[in-house]
Amino acid sequence: SQELEQSPQSLIVQEGKNLTINCTSSKTLYGLYWYKQKYGEGLIFLMMLQKGGEEKSHEKITAKLDEKKQQSSLHITASQPSHAGIYLCGADGGGTASKLTFGTGTRLQVTL
Amino acid sequence: DADVTQTPRNRITKTGKRIMLECSQTKGHDRMYWYRQDPGLGLQLIYYSFDVKDINKGEISDGYSVSRQAQAKFSLSLESAIPNQTALYFCATSGTPGDTQYFGPGTRLTVL
């Protein structure tokens, strides 16, 4: 079965600083999803990457997919308190089922 | 109004009780999923359904059952709840294969 490893597991950054979260898969990535979760709440969809080399941005968040390394990175520029939460990557294992396997998450705190 | 709703949002029950968690969606999606989230373990797939007549087991289906009453409704039941089923439960929906999964706000279940 596919496994996703996220690093770091937790991160504390000062407001205004940049940060990167990585997600590495044990198998081929057919689709990689990034979600954000406020503590104890639902998952908010951020971005989906499907092609090697693909890069997407939304506001101050940029995600990239490195197909060869089976890895995706999420980069936040000039972090703000509103970026705090848990970031989860999810991988589509391929086929018609579209079952997602999730990483264990990266907990981000942004200090003033 | 939210596209994916879950009821109840919080529930405390006792060991051995039967409990049902409900999920409704207005996105018109055929595919629906149930996940559970435990601290430090990410999300694990319990059951998924492609349409009313197509229900499939996920990674951790033991102790759970589901019912797809209509395209828009997917219920998860715990026939005899046990304490290690204490977790945060999420419902999700998606359209065609490879489409983004959209999550509900979650149900926090505590089994005493």
Short mmCIF file of C-alpha atoms in Angstrom, two decimals:
data_model
loop_
_atom_site.label_atom_id
_atom_site.label_comp_id
_atom_site.label_asym_id
_atom_site.label_seq_id
_atom_site.Cartn_x
_atom_site.Cartn_y
_atom_site.Cartn_z
CA SER A 1 0.00 0.00 0.00
CA GLN A 2 1.06 3.56 -0.59
CA GLU A 3 2.56 5.54 2.25
CA LEU A 4 3.09 9.26 2.51
CA GLU A 5 5.66 10.82 4.76
CA GLN A 6 5.41 14.49 5.63
CA SER A 7 8.20 16.60 7.00
CA PRO A 8 8.55 18.32 9.27
CA GLN A 9 5.89 16.98 11.63
CA SER A 10 5.58 20.38 13.26
CA LEU A 11 6.86 23.83 12.56
CA ILE A 12 6.91 27.12 14.43
CA VAL A 13 7.74 30.19 12.36
CA GLN A 14 7.70 33.88 13.00
CA GLU A 15 5.17 35.94 11.10
CA GLY A 16 6.62 37.11 7.81
CA LYS A 17 8.99 34.17 7.38
CA ASN A 18 8.88 31.68 4.53
CA LEU A 19 8.48 27.96 5.07
CA THR A 20 8.35 24.68 3.15
CA ILE A 21 6.54 21.43 3.91
CA ASN A 22 7.44 18.24 2.06
CA CYS A 23 5.43 15.16 1.21
CA THR A 24 7.20 12.03 -0.05
CA SER A 25 5.40 9.00 -1.43
CA SER A 26 6.54 5.38 -1.33
CA LYS A 27 4.92 4.77 -4.75
CA THR A 28 4.18 6.54 -8.02
CA LEU A 29 2.05 9.62 -7.62
CA TYR A 30 -0.97 9.85 -9.91
CA GLY A 31 -2.34 12.89 -8.19
CA LEU A 32 -1.28 14.83 -5.12
CA TYR A 33 -3.67 16.91 -3.04
CA TRP A 34 -2.93 19.47 -0.38
CA TYR A 35 -5.45 20.25 2.34
CA LYS A 36 -5.42 22.53 5.35
CA GLN A 37 -7.17 21.66 8.58
CA LYS A 38 -7.86 24.01 11.46
CA TYR A 39 -7.45 22.14 14.73
CA GLY A 40 -10.30 19.66 15.16
CA GLU A 41 -12.18 20.96 12.12
CA GLY A 42 -12.79 19.95 8.53
CA LEU A 43 -10.32 19.82 5.67
CA ILE A 44 -10.11 22.73 3.28
CA PHE A 45 -8.90 21.89 -0.22
CA LEU A 46 -5.88 23.93 -1.25
CA MET A 47 -4.46 22.51 -4.47
CA MET A 48 -4.23 19.44 -6.66
CA LEU A 49 -1.19 18.51 -8.74
CA GLN A 50 -1.33 15.84 -11.40
CA LYS A 51 1.63 16.20 -13.70
CA GLY A 52 5.34 15.97 -13.02
CA GLY A 53 6.86 19.40 -12.77
CA GLU A 54 3.47 21.00 -12.20
CA GLU A 55 3.41 24.06 -9.99
CA LYS A 56 0.35 25.88 -8.69
CA SER A 57 -0.06 28.97 -6.60
CA HIS A 58 -2.88 30.48 -4.62
CA GLU A 59 -2.29 33.71 -2.79
CA LYS A 60 0.94 33.11 -0.85
CA ILE A 61 0.95 29.32 -1.12
CA THR A 62 2.79 27.46 -3.88
CA ALA A 63 2.83 23.70 -4.41
CA LYS A 64 5.11 21.73 -6.71
CA LEU A 65 5.18 18.12 -7.83
CA ASP A 66 8.43 16.29 -8.55
CA GLU A 67 7.30 13.08 -10.21
CA LYS A 68 10.77 11.52 -10.36
CA LYS A 69 11.35 11.99 -6.66
CA GLN A 70 7.73 11.03 -5.89
CA GLN A 71 7.59 14.16 -3.83
CA SER A 72 5.58 17.35 -3.47
CA SER A 73 6.44 20.53 -1.61
CA LEU A 74 4.20 23.26 -0.23
CA HIS A 75 5.81 26.65 0.18
CA ILE A 76 4.29 29.56 2.09
CA THR A 77 5.73 33.01 1.50
CA ALA A 78 5.60 35.69 4.19
CA SER A 79 3.60 33.58 6.64
CA GLN A 80 0.67 35.07 8.54
CA PRO A 81 -1.24 33.90 11.64
CA SER A 82 -4.07 32.83 9.32
CA HIS A 83 -1.76 30.19 7.84
CA ALA A 84 -1.63 28.32 11.14
CA GLY A 85 -3.14 24.85 11.13
CA ILE A 86 -2.40 21.31 10.02
CA TYR A 87 -1.36 20.73 6.42
CA LEU A 88 -2.15 17.33 4.97
CA CYS A 89 -1.05 15.83 1.70
CA GLY A 90 -3.15 13.13 0.06
CA ALA A 91 -2.17 10.88 -2.84
CA ASP A 92 -4.40 9.27 -5.39
CA GLY A 93 -3.33 5.66 -5.86
CA GLY A 94 -4.57 5.55 -9.42
CA GLY A 95 -7.41 3.55 -10.93
CA THR A 96 -11.07 4.45 -10.88
CA ALA A 97 -11.57 4.31 -7.12
CA SER A 98 -9.84 7.62 -6.44
CA LYS A 99 -9.01 6.47 -2.94
CA LEU A 100 -6.75 8.90 -1.17
CA THR A 101 -3.93 7.96 1.16
CA PHE A 102 -3.00 10.74 3.55
CA GLY A 103 0.18 11.76 5.27
CA THR A 104 0.12 12.27 9.03
CA GLY A 105 0.16 16.04 8.66
CA THR A 106 2.40 19.00 9.47
CA ARG A 107 1.31 21.23 12.31
CA LEU A 108 2.17 24.86 11.63
CA GLN A 109 2.23 27.61 14.22
CA VAL A 110 2.89 31.22 13.28
CA THR A 111 4.09 33.48 16.05
CA LEU A 112 3.80 37.25 16.13
CA ASP B 1 -24.77 26.82 2.78
CA ALA B 2 -22.13 24.13 3.08
CA ASP B 3 -21.90 21.63 0.22
CA VAL B 4 -21.11 18.68 2.51
CA THR B 5 -22.80 18.49 5.90
CA GLN B 6 -22.42 16.02 8.72
CA THR B 7 -24.65 15.33 11.69
CA PRO B 8 -24.16 15.25 14.55
CA ARG B 9 -21.06 17.42 14.94
CA ASN B 10 -20.29 16.00 18.35
CA ARG B 11 -21.47 12.83 20.03
CA ILE B 12 -20.67 11.09 23.28
CA THR B 13 -21.89 7.54 23.65
CA LYS B 14 -21.29 4.46 25.76
CA THR B 15 -19.63 1.18 24.92
CA GLY B 16 -22.02 -1.22 23.21
CA LYS B 17 -24.41 1.41 21.89
CA ARG B 18 -25.39 1.63 18.25
CA ILE B 19 -24.73 4.96 16.65
CA MET B 20 -25.24 6.45 13.20
CA LEU B 21 -23.38 9.33 11.63
CA GLU B 22 -24.97 11.01 8.67
CA CYS B 23 -23.57 12.82 5.67
CA SER B 24 -25.41 14.85 3.05
CA GLN B 25 -24.09 16.64 0.00
CA THR B 26 -25.48 19.12 -2.48
CA LYS B 27 -22.62 18.89 -4.97
CA GLY B 28 -24.33 16.27 -7.11
CA HIS B 29 -21.35 13.93 -6.78
CA ASP B 30 -21.69 10.19 -7.22
CA ARG B 31 -18.71 9.26 -5.08
CA MET B 32 -18.81 9.47 -1.30
CA TYR B 33 -16.28 8.42 1.32
CA TRP B 34 -16.01 7.97 5.08
CA TYR B 35 -12.69 8.52 6.87
CA ARG B 36 -11.60 8.53 10.47
CA GLN B 37 -8.82 10.65 11.87
CA ASP B 38 -6.81 9.74 14.94
CA PRO B 39 -4.11 11.98 16.40
CA GLY B 40 -0.78 11.33 14.68
CA LEU B 41 -2.24 8.83 12.20
CA GLY B 42 -3.67 11.00 9.47
CA LEU B 43 -6.93 9.95 7.81
CA GLN B 44 -7.86 6.35 7.17
CA LEU B 45 -10.53 5.24 4.71
CA ILE B 46 -13.43 3.27 6.22
CA TYR B 47 -15.86 2.83 3.32
CA TYR B 48 -16.51 4.39 -0.06
CA SER B 49 -19.38 4.35 -2.52
CA PHE B 50 -19.51 5.06 -6.25
CA ASP B 51 -23.30 5.16 -6.39
CA VAL B 52 -26.33 3.89 -4.49
CA LYS B 53 -25.69 0.28 -5.47
CA ASP B 54 -21.91 0.26 -5.24
CA ILE B 55 -20.34 0.18 -1.76
CA ASN B 56 -16.78 -0.84 -1.02
CA LYS B 57 -14.69 -1.49 2.06
CA GLY B 58 -11.73 0.71 2.81
CA GLU B 59 -8.67 0.07 4.96
CA ILE B 60 -10.41 -0.15 8.33
CA SER B 61 -14.01 -1.29 7.79
CA ASP B 62 -14.21 -3.78 10.69
CA GLY B 63 -16.78 -2.65 13.26
CA TYR B 64 -18.46 -0.27 10.81
CA SER B 65 -21.27 -0.48 8.27
CA VAL B 66 -22.64 2.03 5.78
CA SER B 67 -25.82 2.82 3.90
CA ARG B 68 -26.18 4.87 0.74
CA GLN B 69 -29.80 5.94 0.93
CA ALA B 70 -29.62 8.25 -2.08
CA GLN B 71 -27.02 9.92 -4.23
CA ALA B 72 -26.83 12.74 -1.72
CA LYS B 73 -26.81 10.72 1.51
CA PHE B 74 -24.25 8.33 2.96
CA SER B 75 -24.52 7.09 6.55
CA LEU B 76 -21.94 5.39 8.74
CA SER B 77 -23.02 3.09 11.56
CA LEU B 78 -21.20 1.66 14.52
CA GLU B 79 -23.24 -1.41 15.49
CA SER B 80 -21.68 -1.76 18.92
CA ALA B 81 -19.40 1.14 19.73
CA ILE B 82 -16.10 0.53 21.53
CA PRO B 83 -13.68 3.06 23.07
CA ASN B 84 -11.03 2.71 20.37
CA GLN B 85 -13.56 4.04 17.87
CA THR B 86 -13.23 7.41 19.56
CA ALA B 87 -12.04 9.66 16.73
CA LEU B 88 -12.90 12.46 14.35
CA TYR B 89 -14.98 11.17 11.43
CA PHE B 90 -15.09 12.84 8.04
CA CYS B 91 -17.32 12.40 5.05
CA ALA B 92 -16.06 13.40 1.60
CA THR B 93 -17.44 13.52 -1.93
CA SER B 94 -15.95 13.65 -5.39
CA GLY B 95 -17.10 13.63 -8.98
CA THR B 96 -15.24 11.77 -11.70
CA PRO B 97 -12.06 9.72 -11.06
CA GLY B 98 -9.17 11.98 -10.18
CA ASP B 99 -11.48 14.77 -9.11
CA THR B 100 -10.85 16.64 -5.87
CA GLN B 101 -12.44 15.23 -2.73
CA TYR B 102 -14.46 17.76 -0.75
CA PHE B 103 -14.77 17.20 2.96
CA GLY B 104 -17.48 17.81 5.49
CA PRO B 105 -16.80 19.55 8.82
CA GLY B 106 -16.39 16.30 10.71
CA THR B 107 -18.09 14.53 13.61
CA ARG B 108 -16.20 14.19 16.87
CA LEU B 109 -17.23 10.87 18.43
CA THR B 110 -16.32 9.84 21.96
CA VAL B 111 -17.07 6.32 23.16
CA LEU B 112 -16.88 5.93 26.93
#
